[in-house]
């Protein structure tokens, strides 16, 4: 470690996050390496190290011979200032080497509010922000992750985007770059080649024109680039083992536990949920593989908690078997099993008895909407009876705290729907009074609401977000009607959701806005400490753009959507029919009950599409 | 099984691990080494283990003592297994039955490097030696009752300073380990009071002693 860095680390909070040296981190001999990858996460160490995608891609890349993949996170504000003052460029944790000397800087873009953090990392690395200003082939600056399903707002900055699941695609790209280096290709030559790889979007090979009203007039690919770029699905997920050798941080992180991915995608088809659409089709790992991976993840890490991750954990068709296999190992060792993302309609006594065996944490459910009517609109098909029944089981089982998540501002929401959240919360409280095993400990019901953000590639991608004032009015309405003492209500601020909505459905013109927001000091906008709405509004204004145009405008089906350059494999006609069904308040069955023919079946040869329904 | 004691080092990148995180790291290393620890009873059982003297973030040590109790027999190759399970910079040197209580630990020998970016001021090492031997070293020190003028001389048994070249003065001191404790950073502060404030200082714990200056294990 150099002298400058040592001095900086004496002055900053939690220096361990910049020091590296953690157990299980991978160090290779530089002499044996011909491709160096910096896996960059545009948020703090604590968040990035908790990210499952980072763990998966780090593992996959380092399995390749002669490739060394290292981790890079965004520094907190104090460290950012120290680095700039001392002239310490952004460095990778394993080697301490400067990111600008790597062959690839690969960013994971999982949420829009991290965009400025990504730009700030490029600036800390001493690299020009814009792709066009980086003339050399390396470092190639690329991005993957859920946000790349609308790559346009960040299109000016990245050389290319990887659309979809990265396990194979990332590695194919590394090989291609390795060959390009050997062949001494120029950057444009390489990018043309890369565009031929399925799932790769090279923005510089597409022209975008606009109508007078600001909507997109046309998207024109050049030099044989595909339109649309169809996302990649990793092959063989079902029978694959989950990576188990994750780096064990030496300082506490947000999700400080071993984690394995139980199932990918979701069978449910909630109409607001981007993950539900872009990770189709739903695929579940085999119980044997899950048990094996879970146990080796625990052994390799020494963690005392294992979490089974997915979008909807209780939808794994053999979850009880998975739990039993794992508990056999965990119970005698005092290791607890946690199951986030449970659905309120299939949470059973059997399942409860398994998760509570070692340690009992709180239960969290996301009914998303307070009334049956609105839940039908969004296709969140959980009934009130199911939710209350689940709560009864939990209270009888000794649980005394429940968290309930809702959204405000969903399409078609009325004041009655808002008030229904308060009623539902009260009924949960009554259920506790009637069924709690131990009333002395009291009950805590925590209700929270966020402002709905319409996302690309969902049934609501054409919908308007409610204006901020309207969200605030609904929050007040709900707050006035949440009277019970044991029910606490908290809400997310509307400003962040508003900017998130503008960025989520933005076009290429937002590149200038993002650059301006960074120039004005935007660093870690995902953090309340750093987010500043004034900075964003000024940056939009500087370029004559209106965030309302992106966030609060309802689009016509005929409009060319900026993100239509990318396809999730789900047909637009299916999204339209879902949006129309929402307007009629009609629900769509889950993929396991009946296939609705969304189009994703063509993407891969396994998963729920082949389990029954239409094709069975 | 009675209490066991581990003599550990914490060097390099590992010096930035805080005391609490060091505990967490050690606990996970035991789990990886498959040496089950005895746990406390109760609703949230946690392994019984403790470090003798908490070490400040940013300081190195070659003499950390960790007391713990195993749940079963201690495996014969425990030391090897633990070392294979520890992150970079942390290692275990000796493993033995815990004897004297850590409360009997009295003196701490520290090694420091005082950095002078403009070069070592003329005669600084000699002057510091004289200053530290003068019997009174009053500096502002953070205490439970806020910052206070404190004479730290009684907490320093001896201090020596030598030019190490490259603008660095090497310091070696024996200071009070506990009741009251002294953070070696206070030595750099005292050097400042003598008119030789370093631009940067680094510390490493080198040895621990009992009341009679016998090495404590
Ligand atoms: S093709 Fe059918 S089963 Fe497959 S994801 Fe689409 S709707 Fe579900």
mmCIF file of N, CA and C in Angstrom, chain A residues 501-562:
data_model
loop_
_atom_site.group_PDB
_atom_site.id
_atom_site.type_symbol
_atom_site.label_atom_id
_atom_site.label_comp_id
_atom_site.label_asym_id
_atom_site.label_seq_id
_atom_site.Cartn_x
_atom_site.Cartn_y
_atom_site.Cartn_z
ATOM 1 N N UNK A 501 -37.788 8.038 -12.004
ATOM 2 C CA UNK A 501 -38.736 7.798 -13.092
ATOM 3 C C UNK A 501 -38.286 8.477 -14.378
ATOM 4 N N UNK A 502 -37.749 9.694 -14.245
ATOM 5 C CA UNK A 502 -37.288 10.415 -15.441
ATOM 6 C C UNK A 502 -36.109 9.686 -16.087
ATOM 7 N N UNK A 503 -35.197 9.198 -15.258
ATOM 8 C CA UNK A 503 -34.028 8.497 -15.801
ATOM 9 C C UNK A 503 -34.418 7.125 -16.363
ATOM 10 N N UNK A 504 -35.348 6.463 -15.684
ATOM 11 C CA UNK A 504 -35.704 5.099 -16.081
ATOM 12 C C UNK A 504 -36.244 5.054 -17.505
ATOM 13 N N UNK A 505 -37.033 6.045 -17.880
ATOM 14 C CA UNK A 505 -37.613 6.018 -19.217
ATOM 15 C C UNK A 505 -37.047 7.137 -20.095
ATOM 16 N N UNK A 506 -35.801 7.474 -19.825
ATOM 17 C CA UNK A 506 -35.169 8.555 -20.565
ATOM 18 C C UNK A 506 -34.645 8.109 -21.918
ATOM 19 N N UNK A 507 -34.223 9.109 -22.700
ATOM 20 C CA UNK A 507 -33.604 8.826 -23.988
ATOM 21 C C UNK A 507 -32.157 9.301 -23.946
ATOM 22 N N UNK A 508 -31.508 9.282 -25.094
ATOM 23 C CA UNK A 508 -30.086 9.632 -25.138
ATOM 24 C C UNK A 508 -29.781 11.060 -24.752
ATOM 25 N N UNK A 509 -30.790 11.915 -24.897
ATOM 26 C CA UNK A 509 -30.522 13.320 -24.578
ATOM 27 C C UNK A 509 -30.209 13.506 -23.093
ATOM 28 N N UNK A 510 -30.569 12.516 -22.270
ATOM 29 C CA UNK A 510 -30.295 12.637 -20.833
ATOM 30 C C UNK A 510 -28.811 12.496 -20.496
ATOM 31 N N UNK A 511 -28.017 12.036 -21.455
ATOM 32 C CA UNK A 511 -26.583 11.933 -21.202
ATOM 33 C C UNK A 511 -26.002 13.272 -20.748
ATOM 34 N N UNK A 512 -26.416 14.321 -21.442
ATOM 35 C CA UNK A 512 -25.913 15.657 -21.103
ATOM 36 C C UNK A 512 -26.390 16.062 -19.708
ATOM 37 N N UNK A 513 -27.628 15.688 -19.383
ATOM 38 C CA UNK A 513 -28.190 16.030 -18.070
ATOM 39 C C UNK A 513 -27.410 15.309 -16.965
ATOM 40 N N UNK A 514 -27.124 14.028 -17.202
ATOM 41 C CA UNK A 514 -26.380 13.252 -16.210
ATOM 42 C C UNK A 514 -24.980 13.831 -16.001
ATOM 43 N N UNK A 515 -24.371 14.199 -17.111
ATOM 44 C CA UNK A 515 -23.030 14.776 -17.028
ATOM 45 C C UNK A 515 -23.073 16.078 -16.223
ATOM 46 N N UNK A 516 -24.127 16.866 -16.471
ATOM 47 C CA UNK A 516 -24.270 18.134 -15.746
ATOM 48 C C UNK A 516 -24.526 17.878 -14.260
ATOM 49 N N UNK A 517 -25.350 16.882 -13.966
ATOM 50 C CA UNK A 517 -25.647 16.573 -12.557
ATOM 51 C C UNK A 517 -24.368 16.146 -11.840
ATOM 52 N N UNK A 518 -23.515 15.416 -12.543
ATOM 53 C CA UNK A 518 -22.246 15.024 -11.945
ATOM 54 C C UNK A 518 -21.344 16.247 -11.757
ATOM 55 N N UNK A 519 -21.304 17.071 -12.784
ATOM 56 C CA UNK A 519 -20.481 18.278 -12.707
ATOM 57 C C UNK A 519 -20.919 19.152 -11.536
ATOM 58 N N UNK A 520 -22.236 19.180 -11.279
ATOM 59 C CA UNK A 520 -22.748 19.981 -10.168
ATOM 60 C C UNK A 520 -22.522 19.311 -8.811
ATOM 61 N N UNK A 521 -21.863 18.169 -8.802
ATOM 62 C CA UNK A 521 -21.545 17.545 -7.511
ATOM 63 C C UNK A 521 -22.268 16.237 -7.258
ATOM 64 N N UNK A 522 -23.040 15.726 -8.223
ATOM 65 C CA UNK A 522 -23.738 14.443 -8.050
ATOM 66 C C UNK A 522 -22.730 13.318 -7.876
ATOM 67 N N UNK A 523 -22.834 12.560 -6.800
ATOM 68 C CA UNK A 523 -21.850 11.530 -6.468
ATOM 69 C C UNK A 523 -22.523 10.202 -6.142
ATOM 70 N N UNK A 524 -23.284 10.233 -5.075
ATOM 71 C CA UNK A 524 -23.930 9.005 -4.593
ATOM 72 C C UNK A 524 -25.410 9.318 -4.393
ATOM 73 N N UNK A 525 -26.114 9.537 -5.527
ATOM 74 C CA UNK A 525 -27.492 10.006 -5.436
ATOM 75 C C UNK A 525 -28.455 8.980 -4.859
ATOM 76 N N UNK A 526 -28.010 7.733 -4.739
ATOM 77 C CA UNK A 526 -28.879 6.739 -4.119
ATOM 78 C C UNK A 526 -28.961 6.970 -2.611
ATOM 79 N N UNK A 527 -28.108 7.866 -2.094
ATOM 80 C CA UNK A 527 -28.067 8.129 -0.657
ATOM 81 C C UNK A 527 -28.709 9.473 -0.347
ATOM 82 N N UNK A 528 -29.627 9.473 0.610
ATOM 83 C CA UNK A 528 -30.291 10.703 1.023
ATOM 84 C C UNK A 528 -29.291 11.804 1.366
ATOM 85 N N UNK A 529 -28.147 11.417 1.945
ATOM 86 C CA UNK A 529 -27.130 12.403 2.336
ATOM 87 C C UNK A 529 -26.606 13.168 1.129
ATOM 88 N N UNK A 530 -26.650 12.541 -0.032
ATOM 89 C CA UNK A 530 -26.025 13.144 -1.203
ATOM 90 C C UNK A 530 -27.016 13.596 -2.270
ATOM 91 N N UNK A 531 -28.251 13.073 -2.209
ATOM 92 C CA UNK A 531 -29.236 13.428 -3.234
ATOM 93 C C UNK A 531 -29.653 14.880 -3.062
ATOM 94 N N UNK A 532 -29.791 15.555 -4.199
ATOM 95 C CA UNK A 532 -30.177 16.957 -4.147
ATOM 96 C C UNK A 532 -31.046 17.256 -5.364
ATOM 97 N N UNK A 533 -32.351 17.450 -5.132
ATOM 98 C CA UNK A 533 -33.291 17.604 -6.239
ATOM 99 C C UNK A 533 -32.979 18.868 -7.046
ATOM 100 N N UNK A 534 -32.516 19.907 -6.368
ATOM 101 C CA UNK A 534 -32.224 21.167 -7.058
ATOM 102 C C UNK A 534 -31.172 20.986 -8.139
ATOM 103 N N UNK A 535 -30.160 20.161 -7.810
ATOM 104 C CA UNK A 535 -29.091 19.886 -8.754
ATOM 105 C C UNK A 535 -29.638 19.221 -10.019
ATOM 106 N N UNK A 536 -30.585 18.331 -9.824
ATOM 107 C CA UNK A 536 -31.165 17.623 -10.967
ATOM 108 C C UNK A 536 -32.021 18.546 -11.813
ATOM 109 N N UNK A 537 -32.880 19.319 -11.144
ATOM 110 C CA UNK A 537 -33.774 20.199 -11.898
ATOM 111 C C UNK A 537 -32.955 21.207 -12.702
ATOM 112 N N UNK A 538 -31.900 21.732 -12.097
ATOM 113 C CA UNK A 538 -31.055 22.698 -12.811
ATOM 114 C C UNK A 538 -30.387 22.040 -14.013
ATOM 115 N N UNK A 539 -29.986 20.774 -13.845
ATOM 116 C CA UNK A 539 -29.304 20.080 -14.940
ATOM 117 C C UNK A 539 -30.261 19.795 -16.102
ATOM 118 N N UNK A 540 -31.510 19.453 -15.792
ATOM 119 C CA UNK A 540 -32.502 19.275 -16.863
ATOM 120 C C UNK A 540 -32.708 20.607 -17.588
ATOM 121 N N UNK A 541 -32.852 21.662 -16.792
ATOM 122 C CA UNK A 541 -33.140 22.960 -17.376
ATOM 123 C C UNK A 541 -32.001 23.428 -18.282
ATOM 124 N N UNK A 542 -30.781 23.159 -17.852
ATOM 125 C CA UNK A 542 -29.618 23.586 -18.622
ATOM 126 C C UNK A 542 -29.692 23.098 -20.065
ATOM 127 N N UNK A 543 -30.261 21.919 -20.257
ATOM 128 C CA UNK A 543 -30.347 21.371 -21.621
ATOM 129 C C UNK A 543 -31.745 21.474 -22.211
ATOM 130 N N UNK A 544 -32.587 22.302 -21.603
ATOM 131 C CA UNK A 544 -33.915 22.542 -22.147
ATOM 132 C C UNK A 544 -34.805 21.310 -22.109
ATOM 133 N N UNK A 545 -34.563 20.442 -21.147
ATOM 134 C CA UNK A 545 -35.383 19.234 -21.048
ATOM 135 C C UNK A 545 -36.240 19.293 -19.785
ATOM 136 N N UNK A 546 -37.388 18.622 -19.862
ATOM 137 C CA UNK A 546 -38.347 18.679 -18.766
ATOM 138 C C UNK A 546 -38.489 17.280 -18.159
ATOM 139 N N UNK A 547 -38.144 17.107 -16.885
ATOM 140 C CA UNK A 547 -38.268 15.762 -16.298
ATOM 141 C C UNK A 547 -39.706 15.225 -16.342
ATOM 142 N N UNK A 548 -40.693 16.135 -16.323
ATOM 143 C CA UNK A 548 -42.088 15.688 -16.417
ATOM 144 C C UNK A 548 -42.354 14.935 -17.722
ATOM 145 N N UNK A 549 -41.685 15.385 -18.785
ATOM 146 C CA UNK A 549 -41.856 14.754 -20.099
ATOM 147 C C UNK A 549 -41.525 13.259 -20.001
ATOM 148 N N UNK A 550 -40.519 12.944 -19.196
ATOM 149 C CA UNK A 550 -40.097 11.549 -19.066
ATOM 150 C C UNK A 550 -40.862 10.808 -17.964
ATOM 151 N N UNK A 551 -41.127 11.511 -16.857
ATOM 152 C CA UNK A 551 -41.704 10.825 -15.693
ATOM 153 C C UNK A 551 -43.228 10.801 -15.728
ATOM 154 N N UNK A 552 -43.837 11.940 -16.026
ATOM 155 C CA UNK A 552 -45.272 12.083 -15.771
ATOM 156 C C UNK A 552 -46.136 12.098 -17.039
ATOM 157 N N UNK A 553 -45.579 11.648 -18.150
ATOM 158 C CA UNK A 553 -46.341 11.684 -19.403
ATOM 159 C C UNK A 553 -46.805 10.285 -19.769
ATOM 160 N N UNK A 554 -48.089 10.184 -20.110
ATOM 161 C CA UNK A 554 -48.608 8.915 -20.601
ATOM 162 C C UNK A 554 -48.236 8.790 -22.076
ATOM 163 N N UNK A 555 -47.677 7.641 -22.479
ATOM 164 C CA UNK A 555 -47.280 7.438 -23.876
ATOM 165 C C UNK A 555 -48.366 6.683 -24.642
ATOM 166 N N UNK A 556 -48.411 6.946 -25.952
ATOM 167 C CA UNK A 556 -49.316 6.189 -26.818
ATOM 168 C C UNK A 556 -48.601 4.903 -27.239
ATOM 169 N N UNK A 557 -49.375 3.851 -27.533
ATOM 170 C CA UNK A 557 -48.770 2.595 -27.985
ATOM 171 C C UNK A 557 -47.975 2.795 -29.274
ATOM 172 N N UNK A 558 -48.372 3.817 -30.048
ATOM 173 C CA UNK A 558 -47.715 4.030 -31.347
ATOM 174 C C UNK A 558 -46.342 4.696 -31.209
ATOM 175 N N UNK A 559 -46.059 5.248 -30.026
ATOM 176 C CA UNK A 559 -44.792 5.966 -29.841
ATOM 177 C C UNK A 559 -43.612 4.990 -29.890
ATOM 178 N N UNK A 560 -42.515 5.437 -30.534
ATOM 179 C CA UNK A 560 -41.286 4.621 -30.508
ATOM 180 C C UNK A 560 -40.608 4.865 -29.161
ATOM 181 N N UNK A 561 -40.531 3.839 -28.362
ATOM 182 C CA UNK A 561 -39.954 4.009 -27.038
ATOM 183 C C UNK A 561 -38.435 3.911 -27.145
ATOM 184 N N UNK A 562 -37.711 4.798 -26.447
ATOM 185 C CA UNK A 562 -36.246 4.823 -26.591
ATOM 186 C C UNK A 562 -35.614 3.466 -26.296
#
